[in-house]
Short mmCIF file of C-alpha atoms in Angstrom, two decimals:
data_model
loop_
_atom_site.label_atom_id
_atom_site.label_comp_id
_atom_site.label_asym_id
_atom_site.label_seq_id
_atom_site.Cartn_x
_atom_site.Cartn_y
_atom_site.Cartn_z
CA MET A 24 9.93 -52.96 0.38
CA HIS A 25 9.74 -54.56 -3.07
CA ARG A 26 6.84 -56.77 -1.99
CA ARG A 27 4.88 -53.83 -0.62
CA HIS A 28 5.49 -51.85 -3.82
CA LEU A 29 4.40 -54.84 -5.94
CA LEU A 30 1.27 -55.28 -3.84
CA ARG A 31 0.29 -51.62 -4.19
CA SER A 32 0.87 -51.71 -7.95
CA THR A 33 -1.14 -54.89 -8.36
CA VAL A 34 -4.07 -53.47 -6.37
CA ALA A 35 -3.98 -50.23 -8.37
CA LEU A 36 -4.01 -52.09 -11.67
CA ALA A 37 -6.88 -54.27 -10.49
CA LEU A 38 -8.91 -51.19 -9.55
CA VAL A 39 -8.28 -49.62 -12.94
CA ALA A 40 -9.25 -52.82 -14.73
CA ALA A 41 -12.45 -53.09 -12.69
CA PHE A 42 -13.41 -49.44 -13.23
CA PRO A 43 -16.05 -48.96 -15.92
CA LYS A 44 -14.35 -47.84 -19.13
CA LYS A 45 -17.40 -45.85 -20.09
CA LEU A 46 -16.98 -43.68 -16.97
CA PHE A 47 -13.39 -42.94 -17.91
CA ALA A 48 -14.61 -41.83 -21.34
CA GLU A 49 -17.19 -39.53 -19.76
CA MET A 50 -14.67 -37.77 -17.51
CA ILE A 51 -13.59 -35.58 -20.45
CA ALA A 52 -16.32 -34.22 -22.70
CA ASP A 53 -16.38 -31.99 -25.75
CA LEU A 54 -15.33 -28.48 -24.74
CA SER A 55 -16.47 -25.11 -26.05
CA ALA A 56 -13.63 -22.62 -26.43
CA VAL A 57 -12.85 -19.23 -27.96
CA ARG A 58 -10.54 -18.45 -30.84
CA GLY A 59 -8.31 -15.43 -31.03
CA ASP A 60 -10.82 -13.60 -33.21
CA GLY A 61 -13.58 -14.18 -30.66
CA SER A 62 -15.41 -16.92 -32.57
CA GLN A 63 -16.42 -20.18 -30.91
CA VAL A 64 -14.85 -23.58 -31.51
CA THR A 65 -15.69 -27.00 -30.08
CA ILE A 66 -12.75 -29.13 -28.98
CA PRO A 67 -13.70 -32.82 -29.21
CA ALA A 68 -13.19 -34.96 -26.11
CA GLY A 69 -10.81 -37.21 -28.02
CA VAL A 70 -8.57 -34.28 -28.88
CA LEU A 71 -8.46 -33.24 -25.23
CA LYS A 72 -7.57 -36.79 -24.18
CA ASP A 73 -4.74 -36.88 -26.70
CA LEU A 74 -3.50 -33.51 -25.40
CA LYS A 75 -3.62 -34.73 -21.81
CA ALA A 76 -1.74 -37.90 -22.71
CA SER A 77 0.99 -35.94 -24.51
CA LEU A 78 1.77 -33.71 -21.53
CA ARG A 79 4.08 -34.40 -18.61
CA GLY A 80 2.48 -31.43 -16.84
CA ARG A 81 -1.16 -30.96 -16.00
CA LEU A 82 -4.14 -30.19 -18.16
CA LEU A 83 -6.81 -28.49 -16.05
CA LEU A 84 -10.45 -28.12 -16.99
CA ALA A 85 -13.04 -26.17 -15.01
CA GLN A 86 -14.07 -29.20 -12.94
CA ASP A 87 -10.52 -30.18 -11.99
CA PRO A 88 -8.83 -29.55 -8.63
CA GLY A 89 -6.36 -26.71 -9.01
CA TYR A 90 -8.18 -25.01 -11.88
CA ASP A 91 -9.60 -22.14 -9.81
CA GLN A 92 -6.24 -21.42 -8.20
CA ALA A 93 -4.34 -21.55 -11.49
CA ARG A 94 -6.67 -19.16 -13.34
CA LEU A 95 -6.32 -16.39 -10.73
CA VAL A 96 -4.07 -13.37 -11.20
CA GLN A 97 -2.89 -10.82 -8.65
CA ASN A 98 -5.64 -8.28 -9.31
CA PRO A 99 -8.95 -9.62 -7.89
CA VAL A 100 -10.95 -7.36 -10.22
CA ILE A 101 -9.94 -9.83 -12.94
CA ASP A 102 -12.08 -12.96 -12.71
CA ARG A 103 -11.73 -14.88 -15.95
CA HIS A 104 -12.30 -18.51 -16.84
CA PRO A 105 -10.08 -20.12 -19.49
CA ALA A 106 -11.60 -23.12 -21.24
CA LEU A 107 -8.47 -25.07 -20.33
CA ILE A 108 -5.21 -24.47 -18.51
CA ILE A 109 -1.93 -26.16 -19.43
CA GLN A 110 0.82 -26.25 -16.80
CA PRO A 111 3.97 -27.32 -18.66
CA THR A 112 6.92 -28.79 -16.85
CA GLY A 113 9.44 -28.05 -19.59
CA VAL A 114 10.10 -27.09 -23.19
CA ALA A 115 8.41 -30.19 -24.61
CA ASP A 116 5.13 -29.30 -22.90
CA VAL A 117 5.38 -25.66 -23.96
CA ARG A 118 5.83 -26.73 -27.58
CA THR A 119 2.85 -29.08 -27.26
CA ALA A 120 0.73 -26.30 -25.78
CA VAL A 121 1.67 -23.81 -28.49
CA ASN A 122 1.11 -26.30 -31.29
CA PHE A 123 -2.27 -27.23 -29.83
CA ALA A 124 -3.35 -23.59 -29.50
CA ARG A 125 -2.18 -22.79 -33.03
CA SER A 126 -3.94 -25.80 -34.55
CA LEU A 127 -7.29 -24.45 -33.31
CA ASP A 128 -6.33 -20.75 -33.41
CA LEU A 129 -7.27 -20.49 -29.73
CA LEU A 130 -7.08 -17.33 -27.68
CA VAL A 131 -3.84 -17.71 -25.71
CA ALA A 132 -2.84 -16.23 -22.35
CA VAL A 133 0.59 -16.86 -20.81
CA LYS A 134 0.98 -16.61 -17.04
CA CYS A 135 4.14 -16.40 -14.98
CA GLY A 136 3.63 -14.28 -11.86
CA GLY A 137 0.17 -12.99 -12.80
CA HIS A 138 1.04 -9.35 -12.09
CA SER A 139 -0.61 -7.78 -15.13
CA PHE A 140 -3.17 -5.48 -13.50
CA SER A 141 -5.35 -5.69 -16.61
CA GLY A 142 -5.29 -9.50 -16.61
CA GLN A 143 -3.31 -10.17 -19.79
CA SER A 144 -2.12 -13.46 -18.28
CA THR A 145 -5.59 -14.99 -18.20
CA CYS A 146 -8.61 -15.05 -20.49
CA ASN A 147 -12.21 -16.11 -20.91
CA GLY A 148 -12.75 -19.20 -23.01
CA GLY A 149 -9.23 -19.58 -24.37
CA VAL A 150 -6.19 -21.52 -23.21
CA GLN A 151 -4.01 -20.28 -20.37
CA ILE A 152 -0.42 -21.55 -20.42
CA ASP A 153 0.66 -21.36 -16.78
CA LEU A 154 4.44 -21.46 -16.44
CA SER A 155 4.49 -21.73 -12.63
CA PRO A 156 5.84 -25.33 -12.68
CA MET A 157 8.84 -24.11 -14.70
CA ARG A 158 10.93 -22.42 -12.03
CA GLY A 159 14.62 -22.59 -11.30
CA VAL A 160 17.88 -20.62 -11.30
CA ARG A 161 21.44 -21.75 -12.00
CA VAL A 162 24.34 -19.37 -11.36
CA ASP A 163 27.88 -19.62 -12.66
CA PRO A 164 29.90 -17.22 -10.47
CA GLN A 165 33.00 -17.48 -12.68
CA LEU A 166 31.18 -16.57 -15.88
CA ARG A 167 28.87 -14.22 -13.97
CA ARG A 168 25.85 -15.67 -15.67
CA ALA A 169 22.47 -16.86 -14.43
CA TRP A 170 20.18 -19.24 -16.31
CA VAL A 171 16.60 -18.67 -15.28
CA ALA A 172 13.62 -20.86 -16.20
CA GLY A 173 10.70 -19.05 -17.81
CA GLY A 174 8.25 -19.33 -14.91
CA THR A 175 10.65 -18.14 -12.21
CA LEU A 176 9.87 -15.30 -9.80
CA LEU A 177 12.52 -12.62 -9.41
CA GLY A 178 13.09 -13.24 -5.70
CA ALA A 179 14.64 -16.61 -6.57
CA VAL A 180 17.15 -14.92 -8.89
CA ASP A 181 18.12 -12.42 -6.18
CA HIS A 182 18.55 -15.25 -3.67
CA GLU A 183 20.79 -17.40 -5.84
CA ALA A 184 22.91 -14.59 -7.28
CA LEU A 185 23.50 -12.78 -3.99
CA ALA A 186 24.92 -15.97 -2.51
CA PHE A 187 27.94 -15.28 -4.75
CA GLY A 188 28.01 -11.49 -4.26
CA LEU A 189 26.31 -10.97 -7.63
CA VAL A 190 23.14 -9.28 -8.82
CA THR A 191 21.14 -8.54 -11.95
CA PRO A 192 18.66 -5.65 -11.84
CA LEU A 193 15.17 -7.12 -11.95
CA GLY A 194 12.02 -5.53 -10.48
CA THR A 195 11.03 -4.24 -7.06
CA VAL A 196 8.53 -6.90 -5.87
CA SER A 197 10.02 -10.33 -5.25
CA HIS A 198 6.98 -12.34 -6.38
CA THR A 199 6.98 -10.76 -9.86
CA GLY A 200 7.43 -13.16 -12.77
CA VAL A 201 10.78 -12.76 -14.50
CA GLY A 202 9.35 -13.45 -17.97
CA GLY A 203 6.76 -10.71 -18.30
CA LEU A 204 8.89 -8.20 -16.42
CA THR A 205 11.99 -8.73 -18.55
CA THR A 206 10.50 -8.90 -22.03
CA GLY A 207 8.72 -5.58 -21.44
CA GLY A 208 11.55 -3.72 -19.72
CA GLY A 209 12.33 -4.50 -16.10
CA PHE A 210 12.91 -1.50 -13.82
CA GLY A 211 14.73 -2.42 -10.62
CA ARG A 212 16.47 -0.86 -7.67
CA MET A 213 19.87 -1.26 -9.36
CA ALA A 214 18.76 -0.52 -12.92
CA ARG A 215 20.29 2.97 -12.89
CA ARG A 216 23.62 1.30 -12.16
CA PHE A 217 23.42 -1.80 -14.38
CA GLY A 218 20.58 -1.14 -16.84
CA LEU A 219 17.12 -2.61 -17.28
CA ALA A 220 16.50 -6.31 -16.81
CA LEU A 221 16.30 -6.65 -20.61
CA ASP A 222 19.65 -4.87 -20.99
CA ASN A 223 21.21 -7.73 -19.03
CA VAL A 224 19.71 -10.54 -21.13
CA THR A 225 22.50 -12.18 -23.10
CA ALA A 226 20.33 -14.91 -24.65
CA VAL A 227 16.92 -16.55 -24.46
CA ASP A 228 15.42 -19.86 -25.44
CA ILE A 229 11.97 -19.13 -26.86
CA VAL A 230 9.16 -21.26 -28.27
CA THR A 231 7.85 -19.23 -31.18
CA PRO A 232 4.25 -19.45 -32.48
CA ASP A 233 5.21 -22.16 -34.99
CA GLY A 234 6.08 -24.44 -32.07
CA LEU A 235 9.83 -24.37 -32.68
CA LEU A 236 12.38 -23.78 -29.94
CA ARG A 237 14.78 -21.04 -30.98
CA ARG A 238 17.80 -19.54 -29.30
CA ALA A 239 18.02 -15.76 -29.62
CA SER A 240 21.22 -13.88 -28.87
CA ALA A 241 23.58 -11.43 -30.52
CA LYS A 242 24.75 -14.31 -32.75
CA ASP A 243 21.66 -16.51 -33.02
CA ASN A 244 18.49 -15.02 -34.51
CA PRO A 245 19.63 -11.48 -33.67
CA ASP A 246 16.40 -9.97 -34.99
CA LEU A 247 14.38 -12.00 -32.49
CA TYR A 248 16.88 -11.15 -29.74
CA TRP A 249 16.29 -7.47 -30.47
CA GLY A 250 12.50 -7.84 -30.43
CA VAL A 251 12.21 -9.94 -27.28
CA ARG A 252 13.97 -7.18 -25.35
CA GLY A 253 11.08 -4.74 -25.16
CA GLY A 254 8.49 -6.34 -27.44
CA GLY A 255 6.81 -8.14 -24.55
CA GLY A 256 5.12 -11.46 -25.20
CA ASN A 257 4.49 -10.83 -28.89
CA PHE A 258 6.98 -13.36 -30.23
CA GLY A 259 6.42 -16.48 -28.17
CA ILE A 260 7.10 -18.00 -24.77
CA VAL A 261 10.58 -17.62 -23.29
CA THR A 262 11.45 -20.90 -21.58
CA SER A 263 14.91 -19.81 -20.38
CA PHE A 264 16.75 -16.52 -19.87
CA GLU A 265 20.50 -16.05 -19.67
CA PHE A 266 21.35 -12.97 -17.60
CA ALA A 267 24.63 -11.16 -17.08
CA LEU A 268 25.45 -10.75 -13.39
CA HIS A 269 27.37 -7.94 -11.69
CA ALA A 270 29.44 -7.78 -8.55
CA ALA A 271 27.61 -5.93 -5.79
CA ASP A 272 27.71 -5.66 -2.03
CA ARG A 273 24.91 -7.55 -0.40
CA GLN A 274 24.28 -4.71 2.01
CA VAL A 275 22.78 -1.49 0.71
CA ILE A 276 21.12 1.51 2.34
CA GLY A 277 17.38 1.61 1.88
CA GLY A 278 14.20 2.96 3.36
CA THR A 279 11.78 5.85 3.27
CA LEU A 280 11.92 9.57 4.02
CA ALA A 281 8.38 10.87 4.65
CA PHE A 282 6.99 14.39 5.04
CA PRO A 283 3.59 15.96 5.72
CA ILE A 284 1.54 16.72 2.62
CA GLU A 285 2.22 20.44 3.03
CA ARG A 286 5.80 19.78 1.89
CA ALA A 287 4.77 17.90 -1.24
CA ARG A 288 5.41 20.77 -3.66
CA GLU A 289 8.88 21.43 -2.33
CA LEU A 290 9.65 17.70 -2.25
CA LEU A 291 8.70 17.26 -5.91
CA GLN A 292 10.55 20.42 -6.92
CA ARG A 293 13.75 19.20 -5.28
CA TYR A 294 13.20 15.76 -6.79
CA ALA A 295 12.85 17.30 -10.26
CA GLU A 296 16.06 19.30 -9.79
CA TYR A 297 18.19 16.58 -8.22
CA THR A 298 17.32 13.34 -10.00
CA PRO A 299 18.84 14.23 -13.40
CA GLN A 300 22.25 14.59 -11.75
CA ALA A 301 21.95 11.89 -9.07
CA PRO A 302 24.70 9.23 -9.07
CA ASP A 303 23.96 5.91 -10.76
CA ASP A 304 24.11 4.01 -7.49
CA LEU A 305 21.18 6.02 -6.09
CA TYR A 306 17.66 4.85 -6.91
CA LEU A 307 15.17 7.46 -5.70
CA ASP A 308 11.39 7.21 -6.10
CA ALA A 309 9.10 10.08 -5.12
CA TRP A 310 5.48 9.64 -4.06
CA VAL A 311 2.38 11.31 -2.70
CA ALA A 312 0.15 8.92 -0.75
CA CYS A 313 -3.56 9.52 -0.18
CA PRO A 314 -4.77 6.79 2.20
CA PRO A 315 -8.49 6.60 3.02
CA GLY A 316 -9.45 8.40 6.22
CA LYS A 317 -5.86 9.26 7.13
CA PRO A 318 -3.59 12.29 6.64
CA GLN A 319 -1.98 12.49 3.23
CA VAL A 320 1.80 12.27 3.17
CA CYS A 321 4.65 12.49 0.67
CA GLY A 322 8.18 11.18 0.53
CA VAL A 323 10.91 9.27 -1.25
CA ASN A 324 11.96 5.62 -1.29
CA VAL A 325 15.66 4.90 -1.60
CA CYS A 326 18.07 2.16 -2.54
CA TYR A 327 21.69 3.31 -2.37
CA SER A 328 24.34 0.78 -3.39
CA GLY A 329 27.37 3.06 -3.26
CA ALA A 330 29.88 3.63 -0.46
CA ALA A 331 28.02 3.99 2.86
CA ARG A 332 30.29 6.86 3.91
CA ASP A 333 28.88 8.96 1.05
CA PHE A 334 25.20 8.39 1.76
CA ASP A 335 24.56 11.54 3.80
CA LYS A 336 26.15 13.67 1.11
CA VAL A 337 24.15 11.94 -1.61
CA MET A 338 20.86 12.44 0.24
CA ALA A 339 21.53 16.00 1.40
CA PRO A 340 19.48 17.66 -1.40
CA MET A 341 16.33 15.75 -0.41
CA ARG A 342 16.82 16.29 3.32
CA LYS A 343 16.61 20.04 2.74
CA VAL A 344 12.85 19.65 2.36
CA GLY A 345 12.48 20.00 6.12
CA THR A 346 11.83 17.97 9.23
CA PRO A 347 10.56 14.56 8.17
CA LEU A 348 7.73 12.61 9.73
CA ALA A 349 9.91 9.53 9.38
CA ASP A 350 13.50 8.86 8.40
CA GLY A 351 13.70 5.12 7.86
CA PHE A 352 17.06 4.86 6.13
CA LYS A 353 19.21 2.00 7.34
CA ALA A 354 21.74 -0.55 6.18
CA ILE A 355 19.76 -3.51 4.87
CA ASP A 356 20.31 -6.75 3.00
CA TYR A 357 19.41 -6.18 -0.66
CA GLU A 358 17.29 -9.32 -0.80
CA GLN A 359 15.34 -8.10 2.22
CA LEU A 360 14.83 -4.70 0.60
CA GLN A 361 13.58 -6.43 -2.55
CA ARG A 362 10.85 -8.01 -0.41
CA ALA A 363 9.98 -4.82 1.44
CA THR A 364 7.10 -3.86 -0.87
CA ASP A 365 5.76 -7.37 -1.46
CA ASP A 366 2.00 -7.65 -1.20
CA THR A 367 1.27 -10.61 1.05
CA ASP A 368 -2.48 -10.30 0.50
CA ALA A 369 -2.63 -9.17 -3.12
CA ARG A 370 -6.22 -10.21 -3.73
CA SER A 371 -7.73 -8.25 -0.83
CA GLU A 372 -7.95 -5.04 -2.88
CA GLY A 373 -8.78 -4.14 -6.46
CA ASN A 374 -6.18 -2.04 -8.22
CA TYR A 375 -5.78 0.08 -11.31
CA THR A 376 -2.78 1.92 -12.75
CA LYS A 377 -2.08 4.56 -15.38
CA ASN A 378 1.50 5.38 -16.34
CA GLY A 379 3.73 7.30 -18.71
CA PHE A 380 7.38 8.29 -19.08
CA VAL A 381 8.48 11.86 -18.37
CA SER A 382 11.75 13.41 -19.52
CA ALA A 383 11.45 16.20 -16.96
CA ILE A 384 9.13 17.15 -14.11
CA THR A 385 7.82 20.66 -14.65
CA GLU A 386 6.04 23.11 -12.37
CA ALA A 387 2.86 22.63 -14.40
CA ASN A 388 3.17 18.88 -13.99
CA ILE A 389 3.50 19.28 -10.22
CA ASP A 390 0.53 21.70 -10.14
CA ASP A 391 -1.78 19.30 -11.94
CA LEU A 392 -0.59 16.29 -9.99
CA LEU A 393 -1.20 17.88 -6.59
CA ALA A 394 -4.47 19.55 -7.61
CA GLY A 395 -5.99 16.30 -8.85
CA ARG A 396 -5.06 13.97 -6.01
CA SER A 397 -7.88 11.98 -4.49
CA THR A 398 -9.71 12.94 -1.30
CA ASP A 399 -12.23 10.09 -1.53
CA ALA A 400 -12.25 8.03 1.67
CA ARG A 401 -13.45 4.96 -0.25
CA ARG A 402 -10.09 4.42 -1.95
CA SER A 403 -6.36 4.65 -1.52
CA SER A 404 -4.22 6.29 -4.18
CA ILE A 405 -0.53 6.88 -4.75
CA LEU A 406 1.02 9.32 -7.20
CA TYR A 407 4.44 7.96 -8.03
CA PHE A 408 7.64 8.77 -9.89
CA GLN A 409 9.83 5.72 -10.50
CA HIS A 410 13.43 6.80 -11.04
CA CYS A 411 14.94 6.03 -14.48
CA GLY A 412 18.05 7.50 -16.13
CA GLY A 413 21.60 6.50 -15.30
CA ALA A 414 22.73 3.40 -17.18
CA ILE A 415 19.21 2.96 -18.59
CA GLY A 416 19.51 6.22 -20.50
CA ARG A 417 22.93 5.50 -21.97
CA VAL A 418 21.64 2.71 -24.22
CA PRO A 419 20.65 3.92 -27.72
CA ALA A 420 16.88 3.94 -28.29
CA GLN A 421 17.22 1.59 -31.28
CA ALA A 422 19.59 -0.90 -29.59
CA THR A 423 16.64 -2.87 -28.20
CA ALA A 424 12.92 -2.77 -28.89
CA PHE A 425 12.48 -0.79 -25.65
CA PRO A 426 12.85 2.84 -26.79
CA HIS A 427 12.24 4.98 -23.70
CA ARG A 428 15.85 5.81 -22.90
CA HIS A 429 14.91 9.49 -22.63
CA ALA A 430 12.93 8.97 -19.42
CA LEU A 431 13.80 10.65 -16.16
CA ALA A 432 10.97 8.78 -14.45
CA ASN A 433 7.94 6.62 -14.98
CA MET A 434 5.02 8.68 -13.65
CA MET A 435 2.17 6.59 -12.26
CA VAL A 436 -1.28 7.00 -10.79
CA MET A 437 -2.21 3.93 -8.75
CA THR A 438 -5.47 3.39 -6.91
CA ASN A 439 -6.79 0.62 -4.66
CA TRP A 440 -10.19 -0.10 -3.14
CA PRO A 441 -11.83 -2.90 -1.11
CA VAL A 442 -12.37 -5.91 -3.33
CA ALA A 443 -16.09 -6.07 -2.51
CA ALA A 444 -16.70 -2.49 -3.68
CA ASP A 445 -17.72 -1.38 -7.16
CA ALA A 446 -14.51 -0.92 -9.15
CA GLN A 447 -15.84 1.45 -11.81
CA PRO A 448 -15.86 4.77 -9.86
CA HIS A 449 -12.26 4.29 -8.81
CA MET A 450 -11.03 3.27 -12.23
CA GLN A 451 -12.89 6.19 -13.78
CA TRP A 452 -11.33 8.62 -11.30
CA ALA A 453 -7.87 7.39 -12.33
CA ARG A 454 -8.71 7.70 -16.03
CA ASP A 455 -10.05 11.24 -15.63
CA PHE A 456 -7.07 12.27 -13.54
CA TRP A 457 -4.67 10.75 -16.06
CA LYS A 458 -6.14 12.82 -18.90
CA LYS A 459 -4.65 15.88 -17.17
CA LEU A 460 -1.27 14.25 -16.60
CA GLU A 461 -0.77 12.37 -19.86
CA PRO A 462 0.25 15.48 -21.86
CA TYR A 463 3.44 15.61 -19.76
CA THR A 464 4.42 12.08 -20.86
CA ARG A 465 6.13 10.59 -23.88
CA GLY A 466 5.22 6.95 -24.20
CA PHE A 467 4.17 4.37 -21.61
CA TYR A 468 5.46 1.18 -20.02
CA VAL A 469 4.12 -1.82 -21.93
CA ASN A 470 4.13 -4.00 -18.80
CA GLU A 471 1.28 -1.87 -17.47
CA VAL A 472 -1.02 -1.80 -20.50
CA GLU A 473 -4.77 -2.30 -20.50
CA GLY A 474 -4.66 -4.41 -23.67
CA ASN A 475 -6.78 -2.17 -25.90
CA GLU A 476 -4.15 0.28 -27.10
CA GLY A 477 -4.52 -0.26 -30.86
CA ALA A 478 -1.90 -0.11 -33.59
CA SER A 479 -1.65 3.68 -33.87
CA ARG A 480 -1.05 4.14 -30.16
CA MET A 481 1.47 1.31 -30.05
CA ASN A 482 3.23 2.81 -33.07
CA ALA A 483 3.56 6.15 -31.30
CA ASN A 484 4.73 4.47 -28.11
CA TYR A 485 7.65 2.67 -29.72
CA LEU A 486 9.20 5.95 -30.90
CA GLY A 487 10.43 4.75 -34.29
CA ASN A 488 10.91 1.08 -33.41
CA TYR A 489 7.37 0.00 -34.34
CA ALA A 490 7.92 -0.74 -38.03
CA ARG A 491 10.72 -3.14 -37.21
CA LEU A 492 8.58 -4.80 -34.53
CA ALA A 493 5.63 -5.16 -36.91
CA ALA A 494 7.88 -6.82 -39.48
CA LEU A 495 9.17 -9.22 -36.83
CA LYS A 496 5.62 -9.97 -35.77
CA ARG A 497 4.74 -10.82 -39.36
CA LYS A 498 7.79 -13.11 -39.58
CA TYR A 499 7.28 -14.99 -36.32
CA ASP A 500 3.57 -14.60 -35.51
CA PRO A 501 1.68 -13.70 -38.70
CA THR A 502 -1.69 -14.88 -37.30
CA ASN A 503 -1.21 -12.95 -34.03
CA LEU A 504 -1.50 -16.07 -31.88
CA PHE A 505 0.10 -14.16 -28.99
CA ARG A 506 -2.17 -11.14 -28.79
CA LEU A 507 -2.86 -10.78 -25.05
CA ASN A 508 -0.09 -8.25 -24.43
CA ALA A 509 0.94 -4.81 -25.60
CA ASN A 510 0.05 -6.13 -29.00
CA ILE A 511 2.01 -5.49 -32.16
CA THR A 512 -0.10 -5.84 -35.30
CA PRO A 513 1.70 -8.02 -37.90
CA ALA A 514 2.89 -5.79 -40.74
#
């Protein structure tokens, strides 16, 4: 074995020695890139070679294998080309990437799961820092803590925690990146019982724009700890999360109750009446689906983590709507339910979303929602109420940067269309429809921003928390290096 290894090594070294040095030099050329302010900058080939040599992970340029896969995000409408992509394997590489980007004031995008529908995790001409190599979960069942690497997808956290009868309330699609989800909020099927994902963060390790690794917790850098929980990606790159875990039965009751569209008004009325008083262990989303060329339907999606014997009583108010088209409630493994709405072919359709938080669902809201629903056979649309309240609403609005503790639900308009079709008519329909619905909202979910909100709109959205966030931004990111997000303007 040693001889074979020596032979291979000797041959490899001989090939390298015989290879023309000039050709090696030509493999990396000067590179044109974009700064954060939109101006152009040329990165010399020598600088790129030094960057490549300093990384344990990969540096990808447009001609490199893996570049086209790495630059993609979930929404196929977004087709952007970073000048370079850095795939760090750990904190050292993240620090190198941040220091490099800051030294040239490059436009920076940070990618974890790539779920931002508006493409905030990629860019044209800048540097994309792709955290996908940084994945892993460690659970301590005695301490009820999970340590989660910054590039991890939430399904991995569910899998590891549930093995010990524990859970932390992350999102509702298992291939969502933990980092973006958590720093912006993190609504999950058990959030009404245990709080948002960010409410369960006990500490983070974060590389701030100055390239330093900082720990943020209630004791360490408490101002940064406050801001990371709701301020999105404004303050740096979280390389590790520490989550509190909670005891929970692995088996829950989940599924869908669906009705013909003629029952939509009654369904939404009952939903509006019942959800404010629903028990914390009931997560209940209401929806109206308008599929192309098929009958429109309405219904509710459920995750119930309470005592199974009480489920019929808990669901009785919604079953009064009438005879359902489908009653799909069943006992199900929570991890399986978390995968139930995964998109296995995410890039087959374009998508666009508008959203806002509602404190109540009024008759006028229901009127406008039903009157404006799409009948266009070229697209699919879903009008959605994601259930909030419960433990989420019992946290003071100023306790974290996330202020929307008033919300009964996150109201959404989502539309999809074939990827080959022109996106503009469908996006414009959603925008026009949303203009009628937005007056019923108070603030929006920063994880679903378009990236062009502006300081005044962001100020209004943070409901009194903006001034503190702007001061933090000035302290940690005065040049706005991390601007591809629900951006906070440095004070």
